[in-house]
Amino acid sequence: SSDLFPSHDNRSECIDFIEFGSHLSQSQRKRAYEEISGGRIDLVLGTRSAIFAPMTAVSELVVINEASQHMYEQKAPYWSIRELAMLRSSIDGAHLYFVSSSPSTELMHAIHQGSVSILSRKSFADRINRPRVSCAPTNYIDIVRRGLGAGSVLVSVAEKGFSNLFICKRCRNVARCACGGRITMAQRNIFICTLCASKTGNWKCKECASPDYAMLRTGTDKIAEELGKTFLSSAVFLSTAEKPVSELDFERGIVVATSGMEPRIGDGYSAIVLLNGEELVSRPFIRTEEEVLQRWFSTLQHPKKGGEIS
């Protein structure tokens, strides 16, 4: 247990804490560094670089969602917060806790070896029954319709926006700008080049000049538009990193959200729909399957008892 909280009855009413990380301005980082190194801070909160916080006496380290791609440094020497947390824990003699819905491959290997133990395993068995879980090719519209009869429905989508990939219907070529960049749809009939950022309202294929297209990958805006047309009497809410919704107080509605942006709602969602599974596992990354598990198990924390999943 933490030295900060020796017992439930003797907890301090106020804890001095501070943010620390690369998301702060230079002056804020300097002030945070001085406060932490001076020993005046009891709790440090931050992004992955907070593992380097200059605390003189660390009693506990808590890493949340260590399998997330944000916990890996993208530049050399490509360190992960999991490895540094384990190293700092051994140096400082601090208790180390990993909190997540799905562990990384490396952490699972450490669990099997016995160097890391599981303190609590949250079970979905009391809320999710096997007969209530269905897979494609079941039409997810039917799942949404049934879910609205019992409460609100969550639709998890892989990407934001309207459509990030579409092709010409005639020649089947990927839509590209004159500069060679791939074109995406920010909204219906608003086309933007991902390279030169040029925008147009009238797209034509640069190969065959056809204005007809077919969308291969759709985002949250497109899914929300389709659901709004299908369920006219139901409210549709959109939650993404740009427009997050943290909590909803709504008896019956549809929430379209990207992974990690799911709003909290009462006792949970009556139905959860996980879209774009094939697209997610087909991405050219070495940790693709691991990321899909992390995304989906994180989303599966939100159903109500007896909720349906598709």
Short mmCIF file of C-alpha atoms in Angstrom, two decimals:
data_model
loop_
_atom_site.label_atom_id
_atom_site.label_comp_id
_atom_site.label_asym_id
_atom_site.label_seq_id
_atom_site.Cartn_x
_atom_site.Cartn_y
_atom_site.Cartn_z
CA SER A 1 0.00 0.00 0.00
CA SER A 2 1.09 3.57 -0.57
CA ASP A 3 2.82 5.57 2.17
CA LEU A 4 0.56 8.45 1.19
CA PHE A 5 -2.50 6.48 2.28
CA PRO A 6 -1.50 4.35 5.31
CA SER A 7 -5.11 3.56 6.17
CA HIS A 8 -8.61 4.33 5.01
CA ASP A 9 -9.37 6.37 8.12
CA ASN A 10 -6.20 8.48 8.06
CA ARG A 11 -6.17 9.60 4.43
CA SER A 12 -5.11 13.16 3.74
CA GLU A 13 -7.87 15.42 2.54
CA CYS A 14 -5.57 17.19 0.11
CA ILE A 15 -2.74 15.83 -2.03
CA ASP A 16 -0.23 18.09 -3.76
CA PHE A 17 -0.05 16.91 -7.36
CA ILE A 18 1.24 18.32 -10.62
CA GLU A 19 1.27 17.46 -14.32
CA PHE A 20 4.51 16.58 -16.01
CA GLY A 21 5.11 15.76 -19.67
CA SER A 22 5.88 16.96 -23.17
CA HIS A 23 2.32 18.29 -23.60
CA LEU A 24 3.21 21.26 -21.36
CA SER A 25 4.86 24.48 -22.47
CA GLN A 26 8.54 25.06 -21.75
CA SER A 27 7.82 27.37 -18.82
CA GLN A 28 5.27 24.91 -17.37
CA ARG A 29 7.74 22.02 -17.66
CA LYS A 30 10.44 24.07 -15.94
CA ARG A 31 8.13 24.97 -13.07
CA ALA A 32 6.95 21.35 -12.75
CA TYR A 33 10.56 20.10 -12.73
CA GLU A 34 11.47 22.50 -9.93
CA GLU A 35 8.41 21.59 -7.85
CA ILE A 36 8.98 17.83 -8.23
CA SER A 37 12.75 17.87 -7.65
CA GLY A 38 12.22 20.06 -4.59
CA GLY A 39 10.20 17.30 -2.93
CA ARG A 40 7.07 19.43 -2.61
CA ILE A 41 4.86 17.16 -4.74
CA ASP A 42 3.18 13.94 -3.58
CA LEU A 43 1.65 12.85 -6.89
CA VAL A 44 2.80 13.29 -10.49
CA LEU A 45 0.36 12.82 -13.39
CA GLY A 46 1.43 12.84 -16.98
CA THR A 47 2.00 11.22 -20.34
CA ARG A 48 4.66 8.57 -20.98
CA SER A 49 7.55 11.02 -20.39
CA ALA A 50 6.33 11.44 -16.80
CA ILE A 51 8.26 8.25 -16.02
CA PHE A 52 11.34 10.53 -15.96
CA ALA A 53 9.87 12.81 -13.29
CA PRO A 54 12.69 13.68 -10.81
CA MET A 55 10.93 12.52 -7.64
CA THR A 56 13.35 11.79 -4.81
CA ALA A 57 11.25 9.10 -3.12
CA VAL A 58 8.82 7.04 -5.20
CA SER A 59 6.62 4.58 -3.35
CA GLU A 60 4.24 3.62 -6.19
CA LEU A 61 4.25 3.64 -9.98
CA VAL A 62 0.95 3.24 -11.83
CA VAL A 63 0.91 2.75 -15.61
CA ILE A 64 -2.48 2.92 -17.32
CA ASN A 65 -2.98 1.17 -20.68
CA GLU A 66 0.66 0.20 -21.18
CA ALA A 67 -0.28 -1.64 -24.40
CA SER A 68 -1.41 1.59 -26.05
CA GLN A 69 0.65 2.85 -28.99
CA HIS A 70 1.06 6.14 -27.11
CA MET A 71 3.23 4.33 -24.54
CA TYR A 72 5.99 3.66 -27.10
CA GLU A 73 8.51 6.33 -28.06
CA GLN A 74 8.50 6.72 -31.86
CA LYS A 75 12.11 7.94 -32.07
CA ALA A 76 15.39 6.23 -31.19
CA PRO A 77 16.03 4.52 -28.84
CA TYR A 78 12.29 3.51 -29.13
CA TRP A 79 11.76 2.90 -25.43
CA SER A 80 8.46 1.77 -23.93
CA ILE A 81 7.05 3.00 -20.65
CA ARG A 82 6.63 -0.62 -19.51
CA GLU A 83 10.38 -1.31 -19.62
CA LEU A 84 11.32 1.98 -17.95
CA ALA A 85 8.66 1.56 -15.26
CA MET A 86 10.04 -1.88 -14.40
CA LEU A 87 13.59 -0.49 -14.30
CA ARG A 88 12.64 2.46 -12.12
CA SER A 89 10.61 0.23 -9.83
CA SER A 90 13.65 -1.97 -9.19
CA ILE A 91 15.94 1.04 -8.63
CA ASP A 92 13.60 2.99 -6.34
CA GLY A 93 12.11 -0.05 -4.63
CA ALA A 94 8.63 1.14 -5.57
CA HIS A 95 5.47 -0.89 -6.05
CA LEU A 96 4.55 -1.09 -9.73
CA TYR A 97 0.99 -1.50 -11.00
CA PHE A 98 -0.25 -1.91 -14.57
CA VAL A 99 -3.91 -1.05 -15.09
CA SER A 100 -5.50 -1.93 -18.42
CA SER A 101 -8.29 -3.86 -20.08
CA SER A 102 -5.81 -5.90 -22.15
CA PRO A 103 -2.06 -6.39 -21.46
CA SER A 104 0.66 -6.21 -24.09
CA THR A 105 2.39 -9.35 -25.36
CA GLU A 106 5.48 -8.57 -23.27
CA LEU A 107 3.47 -8.05 -20.09
CA MET A 108 1.51 -11.25 -20.67
CA HIS A 109 4.83 -13.08 -21.09
CA ALA A 110 6.01 -11.63 -17.77
CA ILE A 111 2.76 -12.82 -16.14
CA HIS A 112 3.29 -16.37 -17.43
CA GLN A 113 6.89 -16.30 -16.17
CA GLY A 114 5.71 -15.25 -12.73
CA SER A 115 7.61 -11.96 -12.52
CA VAL A 116 4.30 -10.07 -12.68
CA SER A 117 1.18 -11.19 -10.85
CA ILE A 118 -2.49 -10.40 -11.49
CA LEU A 119 -4.09 -8.61 -8.54
CA SER A 120 -7.62 -8.54 -9.93
CA ARG A 121 -9.19 -9.89 -13.06
CA LYS A 122 -12.37 -8.08 -14.02
CA SER A 123 -14.91 -10.53 -15.39
CA PHE A 124 -17.52 -9.66 -17.99
CA ALA A 125 -19.38 -12.93 -17.37
CA ASP A 126 -22.00 -11.32 -15.15
CA ARG A 127 -22.80 -8.69 -17.77
CA ILE A 128 -22.17 -10.49 -21.07
CA ASN A 129 -23.75 -13.82 -21.92
CA ARG A 130 -22.37 -15.85 -24.82
CA PRO A 131 -25.76 -16.02 -26.63
CA ARG A 132 -25.82 -12.21 -26.59
CA VAL A 133 -22.60 -11.97 -28.62
CA SER A 134 -22.93 -12.11 -32.41
CA CYS A 135 -20.51 -11.69 -35.31
CA ALA A 136 -20.71 -10.69 -38.97
CA PRO A 137 -22.45 -11.19 -41.35
CA THR A 138 -25.30 -10.30 -38.96
CA ASN A 139 -26.69 -6.87 -39.87
CA TYR A 140 -25.64 -4.51 -37.10
CA ILE A 141 -28.71 -2.33 -37.79
CA ASP A 142 -30.83 -5.07 -36.21
CA ILE A 143 -28.55 -5.01 -33.15
CA VAL A 144 -28.99 -1.23 -32.88
CA ARG A 145 -32.76 -1.53 -33.24
CA ARG A 146 -33.03 -4.13 -30.49
CA GLY A 147 -30.65 -2.17 -28.27
CA LEU A 148 -32.73 1.01 -28.57
CA GLY A 149 -35.64 -0.90 -27.14
CA ALA A 150 -33.76 -1.33 -23.86
CA GLY A 151 -31.58 1.77 -23.67
CA SER A 152 -28.74 3.51 -25.48
CA VAL A 153 -26.45 1.92 -28.09
CA LEU A 154 -22.72 2.42 -28.61
CA VAL A 155 -21.24 2.05 -32.10
CA SER A 156 -17.43 1.90 -32.05
CA VAL A 157 -15.78 3.02 -35.31
CA ALA A 158 -12.09 2.74 -36.22
CA GLU A 159 -11.62 6.16 -37.82
CA LYS A 160 -12.98 9.67 -37.49
CA GLY A 161 -14.21 11.84 -40.34
CA PHE A 162 -16.42 10.89 -43.27
CA SER A 163 -14.30 8.64 -45.51
CA ASN A 164 -10.52 8.23 -45.46
CA LEU A 165 -10.32 5.99 -48.52
CA PHE A 166 -12.46 5.86 -51.65
CA ILE A 167 -11.92 4.70 -55.23
CA CYS A 168 -13.19 5.53 -58.70
CA LYS A 169 -16.15 3.34 -59.63
CA ARG A 170 -15.09 3.13 -63.26
CA CYS A 171 -11.34 2.43 -63.21
CA ARG A 172 -11.05 1.30 -59.55
CA ASN A 173 -8.06 3.54 -58.86
CA VAL A 174 -7.60 5.13 -55.44
CA ALA A 175 -8.65 8.77 -55.44
CA ARG A 176 -5.55 10.92 -55.71
CA CYS A 177 -4.79 14.58 -56.11
CA ALA A 178 -2.79 16.09 -58.99
CA CYS A 179 0.15 16.32 -56.56
CA GLY A 180 -0.02 12.55 -55.95
CA GLY A 181 -1.48 12.72 -52.45
CA ARG A 182 -4.40 10.58 -51.37
CA ILE A 183 -7.74 12.36 -51.19
CA THR A 184 -10.11 11.97 -48.25
CA MET A 185 -13.64 13.19 -47.61
CA ALA A 186 -13.96 15.53 -44.64
CA GLN A 187 -17.72 15.77 -45.23
CA ARG A 188 -20.04 14.72 -48.00
CA ASN A 189 -18.84 16.33 -51.23
CA ILE A 190 -15.90 18.03 -49.53
CA PHE A 191 -12.64 16.47 -50.74
CA ILE A 192 -9.25 17.26 -49.18
CA CYS A 193 -5.77 16.14 -50.26
CA THR A 194 -3.73 14.62 -47.43
CA LEU A 195 -0.50 15.99 -48.96
CA CYS A 196 -1.10 19.52 -50.23
CA ALA A 197 -4.36 20.15 -48.29
CA SER A 198 -6.15 21.43 -51.38
CA LYS A 199 -9.93 21.34 -51.07
CA THR A 200 -12.63 20.91 -53.69
CA GLY A 201 -16.35 20.24 -53.86
CA ASN A 202 -16.32 18.52 -57.25
CA TRP A 203 -14.10 15.47 -57.45
CA LYS A 204 -13.19 13.73 -60.69
CA CYS A 205 -10.85 10.81 -61.12
CA LYS A 206 -7.54 12.02 -62.50
CA GLU A 207 -7.19 8.76 -64.44
CA CYS A 208 -10.53 8.52 -66.27
CA ALA A 209 -12.30 11.78 -65.28
CA SER A 210 -15.27 9.89 -63.81
CA PRO A 211 -17.09 11.66 -60.95
CA ASP A 212 -18.45 8.40 -59.52
CA TYR A 213 -16.76 6.91 -56.47
CA ALA A 214 -17.12 4.09 -53.96
CA MET A 215 -16.11 4.47 -50.32
CA LEU A 216 -13.91 1.66 -48.98
CA ARG A 217 -13.38 3.06 -45.47
CA THR A 218 -15.99 5.10 -43.65
CA GLY A 219 -15.54 7.11 -40.47
CA THR A 220 -17.66 8.29 -37.58
CA ASP A 221 -19.39 11.10 -39.52
CA LYS A 222 -20.57 8.75 -42.27
CA ILE A 223 -21.81 6.10 -39.81
CA ALA A 224 -23.60 8.77 -37.75
CA GLU A 225 -25.28 10.11 -40.89
CA GLU A 226 -26.50 6.66 -41.93
CA LEU A 227 -27.82 5.85 -38.44
CA GLY A 228 -29.55 9.23 -38.24
CA LYS A 229 -31.41 8.50 -41.49
CA THR A 230 -32.33 4.97 -40.37
CA PHE A 231 -33.50 5.88 -36.85
CA LEU A 232 -35.19 9.24 -37.32
CA SER A 233 -36.73 9.32 -33.85
CA SER A 234 -33.46 8.58 -32.02
CA ALA A 235 -30.79 11.11 -31.06
CA VAL A 236 -27.32 10.41 -32.47
CA PHE A 237 -24.26 11.63 -30.55
CA LEU A 238 -20.73 11.83 -31.95
CA SER A 239 -17.63 11.54 -29.74
CA THR A 240 -14.08 11.81 -31.14
CA ALA A 241 -10.77 13.21 -29.95
CA GLU A 242 -11.62 16.59 -31.54
CA LYS A 243 -15.13 16.70 -30.08
CA PRO A 244 -15.12 14.48 -26.98
CA VAL A 245 -18.23 13.73 -24.95
CA SER A 246 -17.30 12.51 -21.47
CA GLU A 247 -20.74 11.65 -20.10
CA LEU A 248 -24.34 11.44 -21.32
CA ASP A 249 -27.59 11.52 -19.38
CA PHE A 250 -29.89 10.06 -22.00
CA GLU A 251 -32.31 7.14 -21.72
CA ARG A 252 -32.35 6.11 -25.39
CA GLY A 253 -29.92 7.24 -28.04
CA ILE A 254 -27.11 6.18 -30.35
CA VAL A 255 -23.49 7.06 -29.63
CA VAL A 256 -20.93 6.83 -32.44
CA ALA A 257 -17.40 7.03 -31.04
CA THR A 258 -13.81 6.19 -31.80
CA SER A 259 -11.86 3.94 -29.44
CA GLY A 260 -11.17 5.57 -26.08
CA MET A 261 -13.75 8.33 -26.62
CA GLU A 262 -16.80 6.40 -25.40
CA PRO A 263 -18.96 8.53 -23.08
CA ARG A 264 -20.03 7.13 -19.72
CA ILE A 265 -23.76 6.58 -19.52
CA GLY A 266 -25.86 5.45 -16.53
CA ASP A 267 -25.53 1.72 -15.90
CA GLY A 268 -24.08 1.07 -19.35
CA TYR A 269 -25.13 0.54 -22.96
CA SER A 270 -27.82 -1.96 -23.89
CA ALA A 271 -25.90 -2.86 -27.05
CA ILE A 272 -22.36 -2.34 -28.35
CA VAL A 273 -21.42 -2.64 -32.01
CA LEU A 274 -17.72 -3.03 -32.94
CA LEU A 275 -17.17 -2.03 -36.56
CA ASN A 276 -14.17 -2.16 -38.94
CA GLY A 277 -12.63 -5.31 -37.44
CA GLU A 278 -11.25 -6.54 -40.76
CA GLU A 279 -9.81 -3.12 -41.50
CA LEU A 280 -8.11 -2.94 -38.10
CA VAL A 281 -6.40 -6.33 -38.31
CA SER A 282 -5.27 -5.64 -41.90
CA ARG A 283 -3.16 -2.61 -40.98
CA PRO A 284 0.56 -3.01 -41.78
CA PHE A 285 1.84 -2.81 -38.19
CA ILE A 286 3.65 -5.45 -36.17
CA ARG A 287 1.33 -4.90 -33.18
CA THR A 288 -1.92 -4.79 -35.14
CA GLU A 289 -3.67 -7.69 -33.40
CA GLU A 290 -2.50 -6.46 -30.00
CA GLU A 291 -3.91 -2.99 -30.69
CA VAL A 292 -7.26 -4.42 -31.79
CA LEU A 293 -7.55 -6.39 -28.53
CA GLN A 294 -6.65 -3.31 -26.52
CA ARG A 295 -9.26 -1.20 -28.36
CA TRP A 296 -12.08 -3.72 -28.15
CA PHE A 297 -11.54 -4.87 -24.57
CA SER A 298 -11.46 -1.23 -23.52
CA THR A 299 -14.79 -0.66 -25.28
CA LEU A 300 -16.28 -3.79 -23.71
CA GLN A 301 -16.14 -2.17 -20.29
CA HIS A 302 -19.29 -0.20 -21.11
CA PRO A 303 -22.22 -2.65 -21.57
CA LYS A 304 -24.99 -2.99 -19.01
CA LYS A 305 -25.90 -6.37 -17.57
CA GLY A 306 -27.40 -8.54 -20.30
CA GLY A 307 -26.23 -6.12 -23.02
CA GLU A 308 -25.77 -7.33 -26.59
CA ILE A 309 -22.47 -7.18 -28.47
CA SER A 310 -21.86 -7.41 -32.19
#
